[in-house]
Short mmCIF file of C-alpha atoms and ligand atoms in Angstrom, two decimals:
data_model
loop_
_atom_site.label_atom_id
_atom_site.label_comp_id
_atom_site.label_asym_id
_atom_site.label_seq_id
_atom_site.Cartn_x
_atom_site.Cartn_y
_atom_site.Cartn_z
CA MET P 266 0.00 0.00 0.00
CA GLN P 267 1.18 3.49 -0.75
CA GLN P 268 2.18 5.34 2.39
CA THR P 269 -0.08 8.22 3.31
CA GLY P 270 1.35 11.55 2.32
CA SER P 271 4.09 10.29 0.08
CA SER P 272 4.48 10.40 -3.67
CA THR P 273 7.13 7.69 -3.43
CA ILE P 274 5.59 4.61 -4.97
CA LYS P 275 6.65 1.00 -4.80
CA PHE P 276 7.48 -0.56 -8.16
CA PHE P 277 6.94 -4.24 -8.98
CA ASN P 278 10.73 -4.71 -9.10
CA GLY P 279 10.89 -3.63 -5.46
CA GLU P 280 12.31 -0.13 -6.05
CA GLN P 281 10.79 2.90 -4.30
CA ILE P 282 10.51 5.66 -6.91
CA PRO P 283 9.20 9.22 -6.49
CA VAL P 284 6.53 9.71 -9.11
CA GLU P 285 5.31 13.06 -10.46
CA LEU P 286 1.66 13.22 -9.38
CA HIS P 287 0.86 16.05 -11.75
CA LYS P 288 1.04 16.55 -15.49
CA VAL P 289 3.06 19.24 -17.19
CA ARG P 290 0.95 21.61 -19.28
CA ILE P 291 3.11 24.69 -19.57
CA VAL P 292 6.79 24.21 -20.27
CA GLN P 293 9.89 26.34 -20.49
CA LYS P 294 12.78 25.46 -22.77
CA LEU P 295 16.04 24.67 -21.00
CA TYR P 296 19.56 24.98 -22.37
CA LEU P 297 22.16 22.30 -21.83
CA ARG P 298 25.18 24.01 -23.41
CA PRO P 299 28.35 22.20 -24.55
CA ILE P 300 30.98 22.03 -21.82
CA ASP P 301 33.25 24.66 -23.44
CA GLU P 302 30.40 27.18 -23.34
CA ARG P 303 29.70 26.33 -19.69
CA LEU P 304 33.37 26.86 -18.86
CA ALA P 305 33.26 30.25 -20.61
CA ALA P 306 30.06 31.18 -18.74
CA ILE P 307 31.45 30.37 -15.28
CA ASN P 308 34.67 32.25 -16.09
CA LYS P 309 32.60 35.28 -17.12
CA GLY P 310 30.54 34.95 -13.94
CA GLY P 311 33.66 34.98 -11.76
CA PHE P 312 33.08 31.37 -10.57
CA ASN P 313 30.04 32.62 -8.72
CA THR P 314 26.80 30.78 -9.59
CA PHE P 315 24.75 33.88 -8.65
CA LEU P 316 26.34 35.62 -11.65
CA LEU P 317 25.26 33.03 -14.24
CA ASN P 318 22.51 33.84 -16.72
CA THR P 319 19.76 31.19 -16.78
CA LYS P 320 20.19 30.90 -20.56
CA ASP P 321 23.42 29.05 -19.68
CA VAL P 322 21.90 26.93 -16.89
CA PHE P 323 20.32 23.49 -17.36
CA LEU P 324 18.85 22.60 -13.95
CA ASP P 325 18.56 25.72 -11.80
CA MET P 326 18.91 24.56 -8.22
CA LEU P 327 20.11 27.87 -6.79
CA THR P 328 17.02 28.31 -4.61
CA ASP P 329 13.41 27.31 -4.06
CA SER P 330 12.48 30.96 -3.48
CA GLY P 331 9.94 32.11 -6.03
CA THR P 332 10.89 29.22 -8.35
CA ASN P 333 8.25 26.62 -7.45
CA ALA P 334 5.83 25.63 -10.21
CA MET P 335 2.37 27.18 -10.02
CA SER P 336 -0.75 25.10 -10.50
CA ASP P 337 -3.48 25.58 -13.10
CA ASN P 338 -5.78 26.77 -10.32
CA GLN P 339 -3.27 29.34 -9.13
CA LEU P 340 -2.78 30.71 -12.64
CA SER P 341 -6.50 30.93 -13.33
CA SER P 342 -7.18 32.66 -10.00
CA MET P 343 -4.71 35.37 -11.03
CA MET P 344 -6.98 36.25 -13.95
CA HIS P 345 -9.88 37.30 -11.76
CA ALA P 346 -7.91 39.27 -9.22
CA ASP P 347 -9.71 42.33 -7.91
CA ASP P 348 -7.65 45.49 -8.36
CA ALA P 349 -8.36 47.84 -5.47
CA TYR P 350 -6.17 49.87 -3.15
CA ALA P 351 -8.45 49.13 -0.20
CA GLY P 352 -10.92 46.36 0.43
CA SER P 353 -9.92 44.12 -2.49
CA GLN P 354 -11.91 40.86 -2.62
CA SER P 355 -8.62 39.12 -3.39
CA PHE P 356 -7.33 40.08 0.03
CA TYR P 357 -10.35 38.58 1.80
CA LYS P 358 -9.80 35.30 -0.06
CA MET P 359 -6.20 35.26 1.10
CA GLU P 360 -7.18 36.19 4.66
CA LYS P 361 -9.61 33.27 4.73
CA ALA P 362 -6.99 30.88 3.34
CA ILE P 363 -4.54 31.90 6.08
CA GLN P 364 -7.25 31.52 8.73
CA ASP P 365 -8.19 28.07 7.40
CA VAL P 366 -4.67 26.71 6.91
CA PHE P 367 -2.84 28.21 9.89
CA GLY P 368 -5.83 28.54 12.23
CA LYS P 369 -5.12 32.19 13.11
CA LYS P 370 -7.73 34.91 13.09
CA TYR P 371 -5.78 38.15 12.59
CA VAL P 372 -3.86 38.48 9.33
CA LEU P 373 -1.36 41.04 8.03
CA PRO P 374 -0.03 41.01 4.45
CA VAL P 375 3.64 41.76 3.66
CA HIS P 376 5.55 41.85 0.39
CA GLN P 377 7.84 38.90 1.29
CA GLY P 378 9.24 36.93 4.24
CA ARG P 379 11.95 39.38 5.25
CA ALA P 380 9.36 42.18 5.37
CA ALA P 381 7.52 40.19 8.07
CA GLU P 382 10.83 39.93 9.92
CA ASN P 383 11.23 43.69 9.72
CA ILE P 384 7.72 44.33 11.12
CA ILE P 385 8.10 41.74 13.90
CA SER P 386 11.60 42.90 14.89
CA LYS P 387 10.55 46.56 14.96
CA SER P 388 7.45 45.74 17.01
CA PHE P 389 8.94 43.48 19.68
CA ILE P 390 12.74 43.78 19.92
CA LYS P 391 14.48 46.42 22.02
CA GLU P 392 18.20 47.19 22.41
CA GLY P 393 20.00 44.42 24.28
CA ASP P 394 17.31 41.77 23.81
CA VAL P 395 18.19 38.12 23.39
CA ILE P 396 16.36 35.89 20.92
CA PRO P 397 16.65 32.10 21.26
CA MET P 398 16.02 30.03 18.13
CA ASN P 399 16.76 26.63 16.64
CA TYR P 400 18.80 28.22 13.83
CA HIS P 401 18.95 31.61 12.18
CA PHE P 402 18.09 32.56 8.64
CA THR P 403 20.23 35.27 6.95
CA THR P 404 17.54 37.96 6.70
CA THR P 405 16.04 37.08 10.11
CA LYS P 406 19.30 37.61 11.92
CA ALA P 407 20.00 40.84 10.04
CA HIS P 408 16.62 42.36 10.99
CA MET P 409 16.89 41.30 14.62
CA GLU P 410 20.41 42.72 14.96
CA LEU P 411 19.38 45.92 13.21
CA ASN P 412 16.87 46.42 16.03
CA GLY P 413 19.44 45.81 18.76
CA GLY P 414 18.75 42.12 19.39
CA LYS P 415 21.23 39.27 19.72
CA VAL P 416 20.50 35.89 18.20
CA PHE P 417 21.27 32.66 20.10
CA GLU P 418 21.13 29.40 18.19
CA ILE P 419 20.37 26.62 20.61
CA TYR P 420 20.25 23.59 18.37
CA THR P 421 20.92 20.07 19.60
CA GLU P 422 24.23 18.27 19.17
CA GLU P 423 22.93 16.35 16.18
CA ALA P 424 22.10 19.46 14.16
CA LEU P 425 25.49 20.12 12.61
CA LYS P 426 26.56 16.51 12.04
CA ILE P 427 26.82 15.68 8.35
CA LYS P 428 25.90 12.03 8.75
CA SER P 429 23.04 11.28 11.08
CA SER P 430 19.96 9.17 11.31
CA TYR P 431 18.38 11.56 13.81
CA PRO P 432 14.94 12.38 12.38
CA PHE P 433 14.59 15.90 13.84
CA LYS P 434 17.86 17.78 13.51
CA GLY P 435 15.90 21.05 13.59
CA ASN P 436 14.88 20.55 17.24
CA LEU P 437 15.62 23.24 19.81
CA ASP P 438 17.70 22.15 22.83
CA ILE P 439 15.40 22.57 25.83
CA ASN P 440 18.14 22.61 28.48
CA LYS P 441 20.06 25.28 26.63
CA LEU P 442 16.81 27.26 26.37
CA LYS P 443 16.24 27.07 30.12
CA SER P 444 19.78 28.18 30.96
CA LEU P 445 19.57 31.02 28.45
CA ILE P 446 16.40 32.33 30.10
CA LYS P 447 18.01 32.00 33.52
CA LYS P 448 21.13 33.84 32.40
CA TYR P 449 19.52 36.76 30.54
CA GLY P 450 16.15 37.02 32.30
CA ARG P 451 12.79 36.54 30.66
CA GLU P 452 12.21 40.30 30.51
CA ASN P 453 15.05 40.50 27.96
CA ILE P 454 13.67 37.74 25.77
CA PRO P 455 10.86 39.09 23.58
CA PHE P 456 10.04 35.69 22.05
CA ILE P 457 11.41 32.26 21.17
CA ARG P 458 11.70 31.66 17.43
CA LEU P 459 11.28 28.29 15.77
CA GLU P 460 12.09 27.95 12.09
CA ALA P 461 10.33 25.12 10.29
CA SER P 462 12.69 23.01 8.11
CA THR P 463 15.75 25.04 9.24
CA ASN P 464 16.91 26.47 5.94
CA LEU P 465 20.64 26.91 6.57
CA ILE P 466 21.35 23.52 8.11
CA GLY P 467 19.93 21.37 5.39
CA GLY P 468 16.17 21.94 5.57
CA GLN P 469 15.98 19.78 8.71
CA PRO P 470 12.63 19.54 10.56
CA PHE P 471 11.71 19.71 14.25
CA SER P 472 9.13 17.45 15.92
CA ILE P 473 5.84 18.38 17.52
CA ALA P 474 7.09 16.72 20.71
CA ASN P 475 9.92 19.27 20.73
CA MET P 476 7.51 22.13 20.04
CA ARG P 477 5.40 21.07 23.01
CA GLU P 478 8.43 21.16 25.29
CA VAL P 479 9.35 24.62 24.04
CA ARG P 480 5.75 25.70 24.62
CA LYS P 481 5.93 24.52 28.21
CA VAL P 482 9.07 26.56 28.90
CA ALA P 483 7.57 29.55 27.08
CA ASP P 484 4.42 29.36 29.23
CA GLU P 485 6.35 29.00 32.47
CA ASN P 486 8.22 32.19 31.63
CA SER P 487 5.43 34.11 29.87
CA ILE P 488 7.43 34.45 26.66
CA PHE P 489 5.61 34.15 23.35
CA MET P 490 6.49 31.71 20.60
CA LEU P 491 7.15 32.80 17.04
CA LEU P 492 7.08 30.37 14.11
CA ASP P 493 8.85 31.07 10.83
CA ALA P 494 6.53 28.99 8.65
CA SER P 495 8.23 29.65 5.30
CA LEU P 496 9.05 25.95 4.94
CA ILE P 497 6.26 24.59 7.16
CA GLY P 498 4.78 22.24 4.53
CA GLU P 499 7.97 20.21 4.27
CA ASN P 500 8.42 20.16 8.06
CA ALA P 501 4.87 18.85 8.39
CA TYR P 502 5.55 16.23 5.74
CA TRP P 503 8.61 14.92 7.64
CA ILE P 504 6.56 14.85 10.85
CA SER P 505 3.98 12.68 9.03
CA GLN P 506 6.79 10.35 7.96
CA ARG P 507 8.95 10.30 11.09
CA GLU P 508 6.93 11.12 14.24
CA GLU P 509 5.05 8.05 15.45
CA GLU P 510 2.08 9.97 16.90
CA PHE P 511 1.39 11.71 13.57
CA LYS P 512 1.96 8.89 11.08
CA HIS P 513 -1.70 8.74 10.12
CA THR P 514 -2.55 12.39 10.60
CA PRO P 515 -3.45 14.46 7.52
CA ILE P 516 -1.00 17.27 6.69
CA LYS P 517 -3.77 19.82 7.26
CA GLU P 518 -4.09 18.75 10.89
CA ILE P 519 -0.33 18.68 11.43
CA LEU P 520 -0.11 22.26 10.14
CA GLN P 521 -2.88 23.32 12.53
CA THR P 522 -1.18 21.57 15.45
CA MET P 523 2.15 23.25 14.69
CA CYS P 524 0.60 26.72 14.37
CA GLY P 525 -1.63 26.09 17.38
CA LEU P 526 1.47 25.73 19.54
CA CYS P 527 2.76 29.17 18.51
CA ASP P 528 1.44 32.65 19.25
CA LEU P 529 2.66 34.34 16.13
CA VAL P 530 3.27 32.84 12.69
CA TYR P 531 4.93 34.47 9.68
CA PHE P 532 5.90 33.12 6.29
CA SER P 533 7.39 33.81 2.91
CA SER P 534 4.89 32.92 0.24
CA ARG P 535 7.73 32.55 -2.21
CA LYS P 536 8.24 29.18 -0.50
CA VAL P 537 5.14 28.01 1.32
CA SER P 538 2.50 28.70 -1.31
CA SER P 539 4.50 28.59 -4.55
CA SER P 540 3.59 32.19 -5.29
CA ARG P 541 5.01 35.53 -4.09
CA GLY P 542 4.53 37.76 -1.06
CA GLY P 543 4.15 36.84 2.58
CA GLY P 544 2.07 37.19 5.69
CA ILE P 545 1.88 37.38 9.47
CA CYS P 546 -0.95 35.89 11.54
CA THR P 547 -1.93 35.49 15.18
CA ASN P 548 -4.90 34.94 17.49
CA ASN P 549 -3.52 37.48 19.96
CA LYS P 550 -5.18 40.85 19.41
CA ASP P 551 -2.52 42.80 21.33
CA LEU P 552 0.30 41.41 19.22
CA PHE P 553 -1.74 42.09 16.09
CA LEU P 554 -2.48 45.71 16.95
CA LYS P 555 1.14 46.41 17.78
CA MET P 556 2.28 45.25 14.34
CA ARG P 557 -0.64 46.59 12.37
CA GLU P 558 0.37 50.23 12.51
CA LEU P 559 3.69 49.49 10.81
CA ILE P 560 2.13 47.82 7.76
CA PRO P 561 0.91 50.96 5.92
CA LEU P 562 4.27 52.60 6.64
CA PHE P 563 6.55 49.86 5.33
CA GLU P 564 4.39 47.63 3.14
CA GLY P 565 1.29 49.39 1.88
CA PHE P 566 -2.36 49.46 2.85
CA LEU P 567 -3.66 46.62 5.04
CA THR P 568 -5.43 44.87 2.18
CA TYR P 569 -2.42 44.48 -0.12
CA GLY P 570 0.80 44.88 1.92
CA GLY P 571 3.12 45.50 -1.02
CA MET P 572 1.78 42.59 -3.08
CA SER P 573 -0.01 42.75 -6.41
CA VAL P 574 -3.58 41.42 -6.24
CA ARG P 575 -2.52 38.66 -8.65
CA GLU P 576 0.08 37.46 -6.18
CA ILE P 577 -2.51 37.60 -3.43
CA GLU P 578 -4.90 35.38 -5.42
CA ALA P 579 -2.13 32.88 -6.19
CA MET P 580 -1.17 32.80 -2.52
CA ALA P 581 -4.73 32.05 -1.42
CA VAL P 582 -4.94 29.05 -3.75
CA GLY P 583 -1.34 27.96 -3.08
CA LEU P 584 -1.88 27.82 0.69
CA TYR P 585 -4.72 25.34 0.32
CA GLU P 586 -2.59 23.29 -2.07
CA THR P 587 0.14 23.14 0.58
CA THR P 588 -2.26 21.06 2.67
CA ASP P 589 -2.56 18.50 -0.17
CA GLU P 590 -0.40 15.43 0.53
CA THR P 591 0.45 14.82 -3.11
CA VAL P 592 1.61 18.41 -3.55
CA ILE P 593 3.65 18.74 -0.39
CA SER P 594 5.29 15.32 -0.57
CA GLN P 595 6.64 15.91 -4.06
CA SER P 596 9.80 17.83 -3.37
CA PRO P 597 10.88 15.98 -0.16
CA SER P 598 10.33 12.61 -1.90
CA PHE P 599 12.68 13.59 -4.71
CA ILE P 600 15.20 15.06 -2.26
CA LYS P 601 15.17 11.79 -0.33
CA TYR P 602 15.71 9.86 -3.56
CA ILE P 603 18.82 11.95 -4.38
CA VAL P 604 20.19 11.93 -0.83
CA ASP P 605 19.74 8.16 -0.35
CA ASP P 606 21.34 7.36 -3.70
CA LEU P 607 24.37 9.62 -3.12
CA ASP P 608 24.73 8.39 0.45
CA LYS P 609 24.67 4.75 -0.71
CA SER P 610 27.45 5.57 -3.15
CA GLY P 611 29.61 6.94 -0.33
CA ILE P 612 29.26 10.57 -1.39
CA PRO P 613 29.25 12.91 1.63
CA VAL P 614 25.77 14.39 1.79
CA ILE P 615 23.73 15.67 4.74
CA THR P 616 21.52 12.90 6.12
CA PRO P 617 18.73 12.27 6.72
CA ALA P 618 17.07 14.06 3.78
CA GLY P 619 15.57 17.45 4.63
CA GLY P 620 12.96 19.64 3.07
CA LEU P 621 14.65 22.21 0.89
CA GLY P 622 17.24 20.47 -1.21
CA CYS P 623 20.19 18.15 -1.21
CA HIS P 624 23.24 19.43 0.65
CA ILE P 625 26.67 18.07 -0.27
CA ASP P 626 29.51 18.32 2.24
CA ALA P 627 32.24 19.99 0.21
CA MET P 628 35.01 19.42 2.77
CA GLY P 629 34.33 15.68 2.63
CA PHE P 630 33.99 15.76 -1.16
CA LEU P 631 37.15 17.82 -1.80
CA PRO P 632 39.48 17.16 1.15
CA GLN P 633 42.43 18.45 -0.93
CA VAL P 634 40.96 21.97 -1.09
CA PRO P 635 41.83 23.97 2.05
CA GLN P 636 38.93 25.89 3.58
CA GLU P 637 40.75 29.15 2.77
CA GLN P 638 40.29 28.21 -0.91
CA TYR P 639 36.52 27.81 -0.58
CA PRO P 640 35.72 24.12 -1.21
CA ALA P 641 31.94 24.71 -1.43
CA GLY P 642 32.42 27.47 -4.01
CA ALA P 643 34.85 25.27 -5.97
CA LEU P 644 32.41 22.35 -5.89
CA ALA P 645 29.53 24.57 -7.07
CA ALA P 646 31.66 25.78 -10.00
CA ALA P 647 32.90 22.26 -10.85
CA LEU P 648 29.38 20.78 -10.84
CA TYR P 649 28.14 23.58 -13.06
CA ILE P 650 31.01 23.05 -15.53
CA ILE P 651 30.42 19.32 -15.86
CA SER P 652 26.60 19.32 -15.79
CA GLY P 653 25.09 22.76 -16.32
CA CYS P 654 23.36 22.31 -12.93
CA ARG P 655 23.53 25.39 -10.72
CA GLY P 656 23.65 25.11 -6.92
CA MET P 657 24.48 27.65 -4.21
CA GLU P 658 27.62 27.91 -2.09
CA ARG P 659 26.77 27.85 1.62
CA GLY P 660 30.14 28.07 3.32
CA THR P 661 32.98 30.52 3.89
CA ILE P 662 32.22 32.62 0.79
CA SER P 663 28.75 33.22 2.30
CA SER P 664 30.51 34.31 5.51
CA GLU P 665 32.74 37.40 5.83
CA ARG P 666 36.15 38.58 7.02
CA ASP P 667 37.17 39.63 10.54
CA LYS P 668 38.63 43.08 11.35
CA ASP P 669 42.12 41.91 10.36
CA GLY P 670 40.87 40.90 6.94
CA LYS P 671 41.07 37.18 7.58
CA ASP P 672 38.29 34.86 6.45
CA ILE P 673 35.89 33.69 9.15
CA LEU P 674 35.76 29.99 8.29
CA ALA P 675 32.20 28.63 8.21
CA ASP P 676 31.00 25.72 10.42
CA MET P 677 30.17 23.76 7.30
CA GLU P 678 31.09 24.00 3.63
CA LEU P 679 27.96 23.00 1.77
CA LEU P 680 26.88 22.91 -1.83
CA ARG P 681 23.12 23.34 -1.67
CA LEU P 682 21.08 21.94 -4.54
CA ALA P 683 17.60 23.31 -3.96
CA PHE P 684 14.70 21.31 -5.31
CA PRO P 685 11.82 23.64 -6.22
CA ARG P 686 8.38 22.05 -6.03
CA ARG P 687 7.08 20.25 -9.11
CA VAL P 688 9.72 21.75 -11.41
CA PHE P 689 12.08 18.87 -12.25
CA THR P 690 11.35 15.35 -13.48
CA LEU P 691 12.85 12.02 -12.48
CA SER P 692 15.08 11.79 -15.57
CA GLN P 693 16.50 15.24 -14.80
CA THR P 694 17.04 14.09 -11.21
CA LYS P 695 18.87 11.00 -12.47
CA PHE P 696 21.04 13.16 -14.73
CA LEU P 697 22.04 15.25 -11.70
CA ILE P 698 22.88 12.15 -9.64
CA ASP P 699 24.91 10.68 -12.50
CA ARG P 700 27.01 13.81 -12.95
CA ILE P 701 27.63 14.17 -9.19
CA LYS P 702 28.86 10.55 -9.13
CA TRP P 703 31.18 11.21 -12.07
CA LEU P 704 32.52 14.31 -10.36
CA TYR P 705 33.12 12.34 -7.16
CA LEU P 706 35.17 9.75 -9.08
CA ASN P 707 37.22 12.58 -10.55
CA ARG P 708 37.25 14.78 -7.47
CA GLU P 709 41.06 14.94 -7.21
CA LEU P 710 41.04 17.09 -10.37
CA VAL P 711 39.15 19.91 -8.62
CA GLY P 712 41.14 22.73 -7.02
CA GLY P 713 40.37 25.84 -5.01
CA LEU P 714 39.33 29.41 -5.75
CA GLU P 715 40.54 32.88 -4.79
CA PHE P 716 38.81 36.26 -4.85
CA VAL P 717 39.54 38.76 -7.61
CA GLU P 718 36.70 41.19 -6.78
CA GLU P 719 35.36 41.19 -3.25
CA PRO P 720 32.49 43.41 -2.07
CA SER P 721 32.68 44.33 1.63
CA VAL P 722 29.10 43.25 2.43
CA LEU P 723 27.26 40.09 1.32
CA ARG P 724 30.18 39.21 -0.94
CA PHE P 725 28.59 35.92 -2.03
CA PHE P 726 26.03 37.75 -4.18
CA MET P 727 28.33 39.81 -6.39
CA GLY P 728 31.91 38.70 -5.62
CA LYS P 729 34.14 37.32 -8.39
CA LEU P 730 36.74 34.59 -8.03
CA LYS P 731 39.18 32.59 -10.14
CA PRO P 732 40.72 29.11 -9.90
CA VAL P 733 44.04 28.94 -8.05
CA SER P 734 45.52 26.72 -10.78
CA ASP P 735 44.63 25.32 -14.21
CA TRP P 736 42.28 22.71 -12.67
CA THR P 737 39.24 23.65 -14.75
CA GLU P 738 41.05 22.81 -18.02
CA LYS P 739 42.04 19.41 -16.64
CA LEU P 740 38.50 18.72 -15.49
CA VAL P 741 37.09 19.63 -18.91
CA ALA P 742 39.68 17.44 -20.68
CA LYS P 743 38.74 14.43 -18.51
CA PHE P 744 35.04 15.06 -19.11
CA LYS P 745 35.60 15.03 -22.89
CA GLU P 746 37.64 11.85 -22.60
CA ASP P 747 34.74 10.09 -20.85
CA PHE P 748 31.73 11.66 -22.55
CA GLY P 749 33.08 12.57 -26.03
CA ASP P 750 30.78 15.07 -27.73
CA SER P 751 27.90 14.31 -25.40
CA LEU P 752 26.61 17.15 -23.28
C1 PLP X 33 13.28 32.53 2.42
C2 PLP X 33 13.12 32.57 3.85
C3 PLP X 33 12.85 33.76 4.51
C4 PLP X 33 12.79 35.09 3.78
O1 PLP X 33 11.77 35.14 2.85
P1 PLP X 33 11.83 36.09 1.55
O2 PLP X 33 10.48 35.98 0.94
O3 PLP X 33 12.93 35.55 0.67
O4 PLP X 33 12.15 37.46 2.02
C5 PLP X 33 12.69 33.71 5.87
N1 PLP X 33 12.78 32.56 6.55
C6 PLP X 33 13.03 31.39 5.95
C7 PLP X 33 13.11 30.14 6.75
C8 PLP X 33 13.21 31.33 4.58
O5 PLP X 33 13.49 30.16 3.98
#
C-alpha cells in the first residue's frame, strides 16, 4: 500500500521511486550548453553561480524561493484578481486561506518573508534583547540585529553533524533554552523563534514533541512563541513520515497543530505557497495591533501589503494546495531519492534528507581543497562546468572577514542543490545524480578558488573569483575523454 502523504511509490521490481503526481501543461525550454560554453560562462561569472545567466543553466537549483511551479488553479485565479487599493476581494480570499490553513484569526499582508521579519523585529525587539532560536536565517538575523537584538542558536548536538539518522535535527535544545532564560532574564527575551525546516542547516525539521516542550518553557516564563513557517509544509511532511504519533494524521491537521502551539506565525509565500509575497498571523489581538500600525508605513495598505492582487490570489490558492499530501510530498520525496542514492554511493551528503534540497559536504567531497580556498564554491563551480546544474555555495564565501581581513571559516562548507516544487522530473534528477557521481570519481582534479573582486558586504552575491591553478582545463579534458561530444 502506498504510504499516506508520500508520492514515493513501490514498483513491482521492489524499487521505491518518487513519481510526479501532476502533469506538465506549460513548459519552459532549458539549455544544456556544450561544456566549453559552460566553462566560458562560469569564467565570465567569476566562478560565482549567482552571476550566471539562466540561458546558460540546465537545472537551476540555486534556490526554491519564487521558483516553485504554479498550479493551473493558481494561474486561473490570477486572472480574476480584484484590483483595489483598499478592500480588495482578493485580500479577503487570502485572509480566509490563512485563517483556514494556519488557524489564526488576525492576518497582516507583507511583500515577502523578510518584510515580516522587519515588522516583527521593529514591534517586539528592544536594544540588548536576546532571541533564542533553533537556527537563524540570513535575513532574520540581520533584521533582529538591526533592532538591537542578539541571536542565540540553541540547536541540539545532532544538528550540525553531516551524517546522522536523527529524524529531527531542527529541534531546539530545551536545556540550553532554560539556561539562556536563567542567564539573561525573561524580561530581555521578547520571544522564542522556531524555524520550520531550518533552511541553513539542510532543511531539517523539528518534531511536535519538541515544540510542546518549548511551549511549556515559554508558558512558564510568559514568553511568546514565534514560528517562521516559510518551509512549514515540508516540516509537516517529515513529521507525518517520522513522528510516530502523527503517522496517520493528515498534513492539514499537522499544520494546525504546529501553528496552534505558537502565538505568532509568519511566512514567505515565495516558498510556502509557490507564489510571491508573505504574511503574518496570530490569534492574539494585542500582538496584532502592535504590528498593524507598521504595515501601511513599510508595506502598503492593510489589504495588499506590497503585493499585487494577482500574487494575493495565487497565494490564497497555493496555501490550500500546501495542505494536499500529493503536492507537499513531491519535493521531499525527490530530495530523499537523491540523498539516499548519493549516500549509498559513499558521497558525503547531509543525512537524513531534509525539506529544501540536497546538501553536499564539500570538505568531505574535496578534502584536498583547504577551507581558505573555498571548497563549497569550488564544488559549485565544478558541478556547473560538468553538468550545467547550478547550486548555491553555503560556506565561507557566504561568511565574511574579521577586522584583520582574515576569512571567518564557516562551520560547514555546503553545496546546496535546492529542489523547487514540481519543477524537475525524475530523468532530470537521475542526470544530476549521474554527474555528481562522475565528479566524485574525478574529485582529485578539482582545485580551489581565490577572490579577484570582493564586495565588503554580502560578498557571495556579487563577488568574483578565479581558480588557483589550471584545474578547470584538466576537469574539462577528462570530461571530454569520458563523454566525447555528449553534453
Ligand atoms: C526565504 C526565507 C525567509 C525570507 O523570505 P523572503 O520571501 O525571501 O524574504 C525567511 N525565513 C526562511 C526560513 C526562509 O526560507
